PDB file of C-alpha atoms and ligand atoms in Angstrom:
ATOM      1  CA  MET G 931      -0.017   0.388  -0.268  1.00  0.00           C
ATOM      2  CA  ASN G 932       1.024   3.598  -1.110  1.00  0.00           C
ATOM      3  CA  ALA G 933       0.435   5.501   2.094  1.00  0.00           C
ATOM      4  CA  LYS G 934       1.875   9.206   3.773  1.00  0.00           C
ATOM      5  CA  PHE G 935       1.670  10.144   7.574  1.00  0.00           C
ATOM      6  CA  THR G 936       2.014  13.087   8.397  1.00  0.00           C
ATOM      7  CA  LEU G 937       1.973  14.606  12.107  1.00  0.00           C
ATOM      8  CA  LEU G 938       0.101  17.840  11.636  1.00  0.00           C
ATOM      9  CA  GLY G 939       0.437  18.585  15.456  1.00  0.00           C
ATOM     10  CA  THR G 940       3.404  17.490  17.202  1.00  0.00           C
ATOM     11  CA  GLY G 941       2.303  19.035  20.942  1.00  0.00           C
ATOM     12  CA  GLY G 942       0.152  18.174  23.841  1.00  0.00           C
ATOM     13  CA  TRP G 943      -1.998  20.292  25.813  1.00  0.00           C
ATOM     14  CA  ILE G 944      -0.653  23.888  24.367  1.00  0.00           C
ATOM     15  CA  PRO G 945      -0.438  24.882  20.679  1.00  0.00           C
ATOM     16  CA  THR G 946       2.699  26.286  20.109  1.00  0.00           C
ATOM     17  CA  ASP G 947       4.284  28.488  16.977  1.00  0.00           C
ATOM     18  CA  ARG G 948       6.448  25.105  16.724  1.00  0.00           C
ATOM     19  CA  ARG G 949       4.319  22.530  17.552  1.00  0.00           C
ATOM     20  CA  GLU G 950       0.462  22.571  17.461  1.00  0.00           C
ATOM     21  CA  THR G 951      -1.843  20.198  19.272  1.00  0.00           C
ATOM     22  CA  THR G 952      -2.387  16.423  18.023  1.00  0.00           C
ATOM     23  CA  CYS G 953      -3.639  15.858  14.917  1.00  0.00           C
ATOM     24  CA  ALA G 954      -2.295  13.295  12.345  1.00  0.00           C
ATOM     25  CA  ILE G 955      -3.158  12.616   8.640  1.00  0.00           C
ATOM     26  CA  LEU G 956      -3.012   9.162   7.016  1.00  0.00           C
ATOM     27  CA  SER G 957      -2.703   9.666   3.004  1.00  0.00           C
ATOM     28  CA  MET G 958      -4.131   6.494   1.202  1.00  0.00           C
ATOM     29  CA  PRO G 959      -5.331   5.669  -2.523  1.00  0.00           C
ATOM     30  CA  GLU G 960      -9.073   4.528  -1.058  1.00  0.00           C
ATOM     31  CA  ALA G 961      -9.596   7.280   2.074  1.00  0.00           C
ATOM     32  CA  LEU G 962      -7.761  10.109   3.934  1.00  0.00           C
ATOM     33  CA  PHE G 963      -7.459   9.318   7.612  1.00  0.00           C
ATOM     34  CA  ILE G 964      -7.255  11.700  10.345  1.00  0.00           C
ATOM     35  CA  PHE G 965      -6.457  10.921  13.597  1.00  0.00           C
ATOM     36  CA  ASP G 966      -7.359  13.301  16.306  1.00  0.00           C
ATOM     37  CA  ALA G 967      -8.597  17.208  15.466  1.00  0.00           C
ATOM     38  CA  GLY G 968      -5.966  19.297  17.825  1.00  0.00           C
ATOM     39  CA  THR G 969      -5.362  22.610  16.652  1.00  0.00           C
ATOM     40  CA  GLY G 970      -3.188  20.620  14.133  1.00  0.00           C
ATOM     41  CA  LEU G 971      -6.100  20.338  11.364  1.00  0.00           C
ATOM     42  CA  SER G 972      -5.409  23.866  11.110  1.00  0.00           C
ATOM     43  CA  ARG G 973      -2.391  23.040   8.881  1.00  0.00           C
ATOM     44  CA  LEU G 974      -4.262  21.182   6.564  1.00  0.00           C
ATOM     45  CA  LEU G 975      -5.123  24.605   5.196  1.00  0.00           C
ATOM     46  CA  GLU G 976      -1.467  25.193   4.387  1.00  0.00           C
ATOM     47  CA  GLU G 977      -0.829  25.190   0.314  1.00  0.00           C
ATOM     48  CA  ARG G 978       1.330  21.939   0.710  1.00  0.00           C
ATOM     49  CA  PHE G 979      -1.306  19.984   2.005  1.00  0.00           C
ATOM     50  CA  ARG G 980      -3.961  21.837  -0.620  1.00  0.00           C
ATOM     51  CA  PRO G 981      -3.578  18.264  -2.961  1.00  0.00           C
ATOM     52  CA  GLU G 982      -4.933  16.111   0.258  1.00  0.00           C
ATOM     53  CA  LEU G 983      -7.993  18.613   0.329  1.00  0.00           C
ATOM     54  CA  GLU G 984      -8.440  18.237  -3.454  1.00  0.00           C
ATOM     55  CA  LEU G 985      -8.909  14.722  -4.164  1.00  0.00           C
ATOM     56  CA  GLY G 986     -11.876  12.905  -4.171  1.00  0.00           C
ATOM     57  CA  ARG G 987     -11.772  10.142  -1.368  1.00  0.00           C
ATOM     58  CA  GLU G 988     -13.544   9.199   1.696  1.00  0.00           C
ATOM     59  CA  VAL G 989     -12.609  11.429   4.355  1.00  0.00           C
ATOM     60  CA  HIS G 990     -12.580   9.472   8.305  1.00  0.00           C
ATOM     61  CA  ILE G 991     -11.890  11.558  11.491  1.00  0.00           C
ATOM     62  CA  PHE G 992     -10.714   9.199  14.292  1.00  0.00           C
ATOM     63  CA  LEU G 993     -10.870  10.586  17.873  1.00  0.00           C
ATOM     64  CA  SER G 994      -8.731   9.158  20.770  1.00  0.00           C
ATOM     65  CA  HIS G 995     -10.577  10.708  23.341  1.00  0.00           C
ATOM     66  CA  TYR G 996     -12.463  14.128  23.879  1.00  0.00           C
ATOM     67  CA  HIS G 997      -9.765  16.010  25.997  1.00  0.00           C
ATOM     68  CA  LEU G 998     -10.059  19.807  24.239  1.00  0.00           C
ATOM     69  CA  ASP G 999      -6.246  19.189  22.906  1.00  0.00           C
ATOM     70  CA  HIS G1000      -7.717  16.520  20.483  1.00  0.00           C
ATOM     71  CA  ILE G1001     -10.976  17.916  19.459  1.00  0.00           C
ATOM     72  CA  ALA G1002     -10.638  21.832  19.211  1.00  0.00           C
ATOM     73  CA  GLY G1003     -10.222  21.615  15.488  1.00  0.00           C
ATOM     74  CA  LEU G1004     -13.299  20.092  14.875  1.00  0.00           C
ATOM     75  CA  VAL G1005     -15.086  23.834  14.556  1.00  0.00           C
ATOM     76  CA  TYR G1006     -12.271  24.091  11.752  1.00  0.00           C
ATOM     77  CA  LEU G1007     -13.479  21.186   9.982  1.00  0.00           C
ATOM     78  CA  PRO G1008     -15.818  23.962   7.448  1.00  0.00           C
ATOM     79  CA  ALA G1009     -12.806  25.782   6.987  1.00  0.00           C
ATOM     80  CA  MET G1010     -11.250  23.141   4.621  1.00  0.00           C
ATOM     81  CA  PHE G1011     -14.172  20.135   3.817  1.00  0.00           C
ATOM     82  CA  LYS G1012     -17.071  22.336   3.156  1.00  0.00           C
ATOM     83  CA  SER G1013     -20.086  20.316   1.694  1.00  0.00           C
ATOM     84  CA  ARG G1014     -17.949  17.299   1.476  1.00  0.00           C
ATOM     85  CA  LYS G1015     -19.163  14.044   3.084  1.00  0.00           C
ATOM     86  CA  LEU G1016     -17.645  12.948   6.906  1.00  0.00           C
ATOM     87  CA  TYR G1017     -17.204  10.707   8.878  1.00  0.00           C
ATOM     88  CA  LEU G1018     -16.321  10.927  12.833  1.00  0.00           C
ATOM     89  CA  HIS G1019     -15.266   8.220  14.830  1.00  0.00           C
ATOM     90  CA  PRO G1020     -15.289   8.962  18.480  1.00  0.00           C
ATOM     91  CA  PRO G1021     -14.725   5.886  20.867  1.00  0.00           C
ATOM     92  CA  ALA G1022     -18.189   4.413  21.616  1.00  0.00           C
ATOM     93  CA  ALA G1023     -20.019   4.921  24.586  1.00  0.00           C
ATOM     94  CA  HIS G1024     -19.057   1.516  26.540  1.00  0.00           C
ATOM     95  CA  ILE G1025     -15.322   2.601  26.207  1.00  0.00           C
ATOM     96  CA  THR G1026     -15.469   6.043  27.808  1.00  0.00           C
ATOM     97  CA  GLY G1027     -18.431   6.359  29.549  1.00  0.00           C
ATOM     98  CA  SER G1028     -19.970   9.269  27.649  1.00  0.00           C
ATOM     99  CA  ASP G1029     -22.601   9.212  24.790  1.00  0.00           C
ATOM    100  CA  PRO G1030     -20.335  10.084  21.460  1.00  0.00           C
ATOM    101  CA  GLU G1031     -23.472  11.925  19.862  1.00  0.00           C
ATOM    102  CA  GLU G1032     -24.352  13.949  22.771  1.00  0.00           C
ATOM    103  CA  THR G1033     -20.784  14.603  23.958  1.00  0.00           C
ATOM    104  CA  ILE G1034     -19.793  16.259  20.434  1.00  0.00           C
ATOM    105  CA  ASN G1035     -23.196  18.144  20.219  1.00  0.00           C
ATOM    106  CA  ALA G1036     -22.580  19.323  23.267  1.00  0.00           C
ATOM    107  CA  ILE G1037     -19.392  21.183  22.572  1.00  0.00           C
ATOM    108  CA  ILE G1038     -20.224  22.478  19.268  1.00  0.00           C
ATOM    109  CA  ARG G1039     -23.172  24.715  19.904  1.00  0.00           C
ATOM    110  CA  LYS G1040     -23.554  28.088  21.371  1.00  0.00           C
ATOM    111  CA  PRO G1041     -22.287  29.664  23.189  1.00  0.00           C
ATOM    112  CA  PHE G1042     -19.002  27.910  22.789  1.00  0.00           C
ATOM    113  CA  ASN G1043     -19.284  27.805  18.883  1.00  0.00           C
ATOM    114  CA  PRO G1044     -21.903  30.297  16.788  1.00  0.00           C
ATOM    115  CA  GLN G1045     -23.278  27.125  14.906  1.00  0.00           C
ATOM    116  CA  ALA G1046     -24.115  23.881  16.290  1.00  0.00           C
ATOM    117  CA  LEU G1047     -22.772  20.969  14.511  1.00  0.00           C
ATOM    118  CA  ASP G1048     -26.221  20.095  12.798  1.00  0.00           C
ATOM    119  CA  ASP G1049     -26.285  24.113  11.160  1.00  0.00           C
ATOM    120  CA  LEU G1050     -22.282  23.894   9.630  1.00  0.00           C
ATOM    121  CA  PRO G1051     -21.794  23.734   6.425  1.00  0.00           C
ATOM    122  CA  LEU G1052     -20.488  20.059   6.645  1.00  0.00           C
ATOM    123  CA  ASP G1053     -21.998  16.453   5.521  1.00  0.00           C
ATOM    124  CA  LEU G1054     -20.964  14.502   8.564  1.00  0.00           C
ATOM    125  CA  SER G1055     -21.918  11.176   9.754  1.00  0.00           C
ATOM    126  CA  ILE G1056     -20.751  10.219  13.515  1.00  0.00           C
ATOM    127  CA  VAL G1057     -20.076   6.777  13.350  1.00  0.00           C
ATOM    128  CA  PRO G1058     -18.973   5.586  16.467  1.00  0.00           C
ATOM    129  CA  VAL G1059     -16.254   2.612  17.045  1.00  0.00           C
ATOM    130  CA  CYS G1060     -15.935  -0.420  19.239  1.00  0.00           C
ATOM    131  CA  GLU G1061     -12.910  -2.309  20.581  1.00  0.00           C
ATOM    132  CA  GLY G1062     -11.788  -4.776  17.377  1.00  0.00           C
ATOM    133  CA  PRO G1063     -11.129  -4.781  13.858  1.00  0.00           C
ATOM    134  CA  HIS G1064     -12.858  -2.467  11.814  1.00  0.00           C
ATOM    135  CA  THR G1065     -13.507  -2.044   7.578  1.00  0.00           C
ATOM    136  CA  VAL G1066     -12.983   1.512   7.164  1.00  0.00           C
ATOM    137  CA  GLY G1067     -12.726   3.213   3.393  1.00  0.00           C
ATOM    138  CA  GLY G1068     -11.550  -0.333   2.177  1.00  0.00           C
ATOM    139  CA  VAL G1069      -9.559  -0.375   5.329  1.00  0.00           C
ATOM    140  CA  THR G1070      -8.723  -2.083   8.192  1.00  0.00           C
ATOM    141  CA  VAL G1071      -8.878  -0.314  11.216  1.00  0.00           C
ATOM    142  CA  GLN G1072      -8.295  -1.756  14.919  1.00  0.00           C
ATOM    143  CA  ILE G1073      -9.171  -0.135  18.016  1.00  0.00           C
ATOM    144  CA  ARG G1074      -7.987  -0.604  21.345  1.00  0.00           C
ATOM    145  CA  LYS G1075      -8.801   0.757  25.053  1.00  0.00           C
ATOM    146  CA  GLN G1076      -6.163   2.596  26.774  1.00  0.00           C
ATOM    147  CA  ILE G1077      -5.461   3.834  30.603  1.00  0.00           C
ATOM    148  CA  HIS G1078      -5.343   7.962  30.764  1.00  0.00           C
ATOM    149  CA  ALA G1079      -7.141  10.528  32.813  1.00  0.00           C
ATOM    150  CA  ASP G1080      -9.959   9.846  30.727  1.00  0.00           C
ATOM    151  CA  PRO G1081     -10.118   6.407  28.362  1.00  0.00           C
ATOM    152  CA  SER G1082      -9.035   6.835  25.125  1.00  0.00           C
ATOM    153  CA  VAL G1083      -8.375   4.282  22.336  1.00  0.00           C
ATOM    154  CA  ALA G1084      -5.250   3.615  20.003  1.00  0.00           C
ATOM    155  CA  PHE G1085      -5.644   3.038  16.351  1.00  0.00           C
ATOM    156  CA  ARG G1086      -4.082   0.381  14.182  1.00  0.00           C
ATOM    157  CA  VAL G1087      -4.362   0.475  10.247  1.00  0.00           C
ATOM    158  CA  ASN G1088      -3.262  -3.014   8.430  1.00  0.00           C
ATOM    159  CA  ASP G1089       0.422  -3.333   9.355  1.00  0.00           C
ATOM    160  CA  LEU G1090       1.187  -0.022   8.627  1.00  0.00           C
ATOM    161  CA  LEU G1091       0.785   2.214  11.525  1.00  0.00           C
ATOM    162  CA  VAL G1092      -0.225   2.231  15.149  1.00  0.00           C
ATOM    163  CA  PHE G1093      -1.249   5.642  16.456  1.00  0.00           C
ATOM    164  CA  ALA G1094      -1.229   5.687  20.378  1.00  0.00           C
ATOM    165  CA  THR G1095      -1.554   8.878  22.013  1.00  0.00           C
ATOM    166  CA  ASP G1096      -3.274  10.337  25.211  1.00  0.00           C
ATOM    167  CA  THR G1097      -2.087   6.968  27.118  1.00  0.00           C
ATOM    168  CA  ALA G1098      -0.271   5.850  30.338  1.00  0.00           C
ATOM    169  CA  ASP G1099       2.208   3.077  29.749  1.00  0.00           C
ATOM    170  CA  ASP G1100       0.554   0.187  28.877  1.00  0.00           C
ATOM    171  CA  GLU G1101       1.860  -3.540  28.640  1.00  0.00           C
ATOM    172  CA  GLY G1102      -0.955  -4.093  26.038  1.00  0.00           C
ATOM    173  CA  THR G1103       0.513  -1.279  23.465  1.00  0.00           C
ATOM    174  CA  ALA G1104       3.383  -3.899  22.382  1.00  0.00           C
ATOM    175  CA  ALA G1105       1.257  -6.817  21.588  1.00  0.00           C
ATOM    176  CA  PHE G1106      -1.488  -4.214  19.786  1.00  0.00           C
ATOM    177  CA  ALA G1107       1.442  -3.067  17.622  1.00  0.00           C
ATOM    178  CA  MET G1108       3.479  -6.209  16.811  1.00  0.00           C
ATOM    179  CA  GLY G1109       4.588  -5.731  13.046  1.00  0.00           C
ATOM    180  CA  VAL G1110       3.612  -2.883  12.325  1.00  0.00           C
ATOM    181  CA  LYS G1111       6.046  -0.911  10.493  1.00  0.00           C
ATOM    182  CA  MET G1112       5.518   2.549  12.242  1.00  0.00           C
ATOM    183  CA  LEU G1113       4.392   3.291  15.943  1.00  0.00           C
ATOM    184  CA  VAL G1114       3.149   6.462  16.691  1.00  0.00           C
ATOM    185  CA  HIS G1115       2.932   7.064  20.388  1.00  0.00           C
ATOM    186  CA  GLU G1116       2.968  10.002  22.989  1.00  0.00           C
ATOM    187  CA  ALA G1117       6.331  10.963  25.075  1.00  0.00           C
ATOM    188  CA  TRP G1118       5.441  13.433  27.619  1.00  0.00           C
ATOM    189  CA  ILE G1119       8.448  13.542  30.008  1.00  0.00           C
ATOM    190  CA  ASP G1120      11.931  11.794  29.464  1.00  0.00           C
ATOM    191  CA  GLY G1121      12.218   8.992  31.772  1.00  0.00           C
ATOM    192  CA  VAL G1122      14.971  10.007  34.106  1.00  0.00           C
ATOM    193  CA  GLU G1123      12.279  12.020  36.591  1.00  0.00           C
ATOM    194  CA  GLU G1124      10.919   8.665  37.814  1.00  0.00           C
ATOM    195  CA  ASP G1125      14.167   7.756  39.559  1.00  0.00           C
ATOM    196  CA  ASP G1126      14.830  10.960  40.557  1.00  0.00           C
ATOM    197  CA  PRO G1127      13.260  12.070  44.303  1.00  0.00           C
ATOM    198  CA  ALA G1128      13.483  15.681  43.498  1.00  0.00           C
ATOM    199  CA  THR G1129      10.689  15.262  40.853  1.00  0.00           C
ATOM    200  CA  GLU G1130       8.199  17.874  41.066  1.00  0.00           C
ATOM    201  CA  ARG G1131       5.022  16.248  42.135  1.00  0.00           C
ATOM    202  CA  ILE G1132       3.250  17.148  38.669  1.00  0.00           C
ATOM    203  CA  ALA G1133       6.127  15.207  36.901  1.00  0.00           C
ATOM    204  CA  ARG G1134       5.329  12.352  39.141  1.00  0.00           C
ATOM    205  CA  GLU G1135       1.553  12.731  38.287  1.00  0.00           C
ATOM    206  CA  ALA G1136       2.071  12.561  34.425  1.00  0.00           C
ATOM    207  CA  TYR G1137       2.715   8.966  35.041  1.00  0.00           C
ATOM    208  CA  ILE G1138      -0.700   8.457  35.603  1.00  0.00           C
ATOM    209  CA  ALA G1139      -1.727   9.540  32.288  1.00  0.00           C
ATOM    210  CA  HIS G1140       0.987   9.757  30.298  1.00  0.00           C
ATOM    211  CA  THR G1141       4.096   7.738  28.919  1.00  0.00           C
ATOM    212  CA  SER G1142       7.806   8.528  29.135  1.00  0.00           C
ATOM    213  CA  ALA G1143      10.035   8.165  26.001  1.00  0.00           C
ATOM    214  CA  ARG G1144      12.093   5.705  27.633  1.00  0.00           C
ATOM    215  CA  GLN G1145       8.356   3.433  28.002  1.00  0.00           C
ATOM    216  CA  ALA G1146       7.767   4.569  24.753  1.00  0.00           C
ATOM    217  CA  ALA G1147      10.888   3.001  23.507  1.00  0.00           C
ATOM    218  CA  ALA G1148      10.558  -0.225  25.485  1.00  0.00           C
ATOM    219  CA  CYS G1149       7.019  -0.478  23.759  1.00  0.00           C
ATOM    220  CA  ALA G1150       8.337  -0.271  20.357  1.00  0.00           C
ATOM    221  CA  ALA G1151      11.257  -2.912  21.097  1.00  0.00           C
ATOM    222  CA  GLY G1152       8.912  -5.055  22.306  1.00  0.00           C
ATOM    223  CA  ALA G1153       6.520  -4.303  19.198  1.00  0.00           C
ATOM    224  CA  GLY G1154       9.369  -5.182  16.805  1.00  0.00           C
ATOM    225  CA  VAL G1155       8.177  -2.171  14.715  1.00  0.00           C
ATOM    226  CA  GLU G1156      10.514  -0.639  12.337  1.00  0.00           C
ATOM    227  CA  LYS G1157      10.175   3.350  13.431  1.00  0.00           C
ATOM    228  CA  LEU G1158       8.663   5.030  16.784  1.00  0.00           C
ATOM    229  CA  VAL G1159       7.346   8.417  16.308  1.00  0.00           C
ATOM    230  CA  LEU G1160       6.815  10.350  19.501  1.00  0.00           C
ATOM    231  CA  CYS G1161       3.818  12.696  19.356  1.00  0.00           C
ATOM    232  CA  HIS G1162       2.607  14.987  21.935  1.00  0.00           C
ATOM    233  CA  LEU G1163       5.068  16.615  23.101  1.00  0.00           C
ATOM    234  CA  ASN G1164       4.986  18.890  26.449  1.00  0.00           C
ATOM    235  CA  PRO G1165       4.325  22.404  25.096  1.00  0.00           C
ATOM    236  CA  LEU G1166       6.189  23.519  28.763  1.00  0.00           C
ATOM    237  CA  ARG G1167       9.241  21.709  28.143  1.00  0.00           C
ATOM    238  CA  GLY G1168      11.813  23.740  25.649  1.00  0.00           C
ATOM    239  CA  ALA G1169      13.832  21.740  22.434  1.00  0.00           C
ATOM    240  CA  LYS G1170      16.392  21.084  24.560  1.00  0.00           C
ATOM    241  CA  TYR G1171      14.567  18.316  26.719  1.00  0.00           C
ATOM    242  CA  HIS G1172      12.390  17.423  24.070  1.00  0.00           C
ATOM    243  CA  GLU G1173      16.298  16.075  22.168  1.00  0.00           C
ATOM    244  CA  GLN G1174      17.019  14.999  25.122  1.00  0.00           C
ATOM    245  CA  MET G1175      13.981  12.350  25.315  1.00  0.00           C
ATOM    246  CA  LEU G1176      14.862  11.566  21.909  1.00  0.00           C
ATOM    247  CA  LEU G1177      18.427  10.878  23.162  1.00  0.00           C
ATOM    248  CA  SER G1178      16.966   8.898  26.017  1.00  0.00           C
ATOM    249  CA  ALA G1179      14.518   6.785  23.315  1.00  0.00           C
ATOM    250  CA  GLN G1180      17.256   6.060  20.874  1.00  0.00           C
ATOM    251  CA  LYS G1181      19.414   4.476  23.800  1.00  0.00           C
ATOM    252  CA  ILE G1182      16.748   2.171  24.257  1.00  0.00           C
ATOM    253  CA  PHE G1183      15.073   2.024  20.241  1.00  0.00           C
ATOM    254  CA  PRO G1184      17.486   3.299  17.443  1.00  0.00           C
ATOM    255  CA  GLY G1185      14.778   3.915  15.040  1.00  0.00           C
ATOM    256  CA  THR G1186      13.238   6.721  17.143  1.00  0.00           C
ATOM    257  CA  VAL G1187      12.253  10.132  15.733  1.00  0.00           C
ATOM    258  CA  ILE G1188      10.732  13.348  16.472  1.00  0.00           C
ATOM    259  CA  LEU G1189       8.860  14.840  14.130  1.00  0.00           C
ATOM    260  CA  GLU G1190       8.489  19.158  13.253  1.00  0.00           C
ATOM    261  CA  ASP G1191       4.737  20.029  12.155  1.00  0.00           C
ATOM    262  CA  GLY G1192       3.636  18.878   8.523  1.00  0.00           C
ATOM    263  CA  GLU G1193       6.911  16.717   8.650  1.00  0.00           C
ATOM    264  CA  THR G1194       5.767  13.276   6.749  1.00  0.00           C
ATOM    265  CA  VAL G1195       6.847   9.800   6.595  1.00  0.00           C
ATOM    266  CA  GLU G1196       6.197   7.554   3.613  1.00  0.00           C
ATOM    267  CA  LEU G1197       5.119   4.434   4.640  1.00  0.00           C
TER     268      LEU G1197
HETATM  269 ZN1   ZN L1248      -3.787  15.348  25.192  1.00  0.00          ZN
HETATM  270 ZN1   ZN L1249      -5.494  13.073  27.146  1.00  0.00          ZN
END
């Protein structure tokens, strides 16, 4: 399969000039997949991504969970997909405890947005996804529940890709990603904090909901993937810290990279 993966938003929580919040696209001949709709979705309006919007493929948007840094971009959709048929795939209610239709309609309405979801110039269908395999746009997508502050899900597309963000370190992820080419995994902290008694409380608490670069690298090694992309980087940590995270991960899994927003990997 001929597929291109682009991280449009490599950061978590707060968008910065360099790193918008989480959004990725997987561009395939069959369909355009979008994983999460953080502020990074805005980058689809950049000239370089115009061909992605013009191709008449099915567009499927998958949501890992409902935290705002992953859904803020839903209100940007009319700017890029006006009148296009869109499928939105949030996790099913039994995974998150929240009814998908109710939850999304509760956010995209007045006074949070000038128009309610139904009034936007979009042809959007909400199609929740349960755990397990699904055929979406002619492609096999598997869904797996993860451990996070609120439950989230990871996505596997054929043997190409696993997208696992907003998850605590989870031993099930390596089995889920076994044999894929590329694992895209969150990394919120380096990992050195774990053994350091001086680590501030907030960094310790991060382990409950998030993964360190070292843990992500161990997961990639266990899964036998070719490449690990660290994503959902912490905006309060500077470039130097992110560089340190990369080095820490590469010691455990040499095929680790950090991408810039908009950078593409051929799969
Ligand atoms: Zn997040
Ligand atoms: Zn989250």
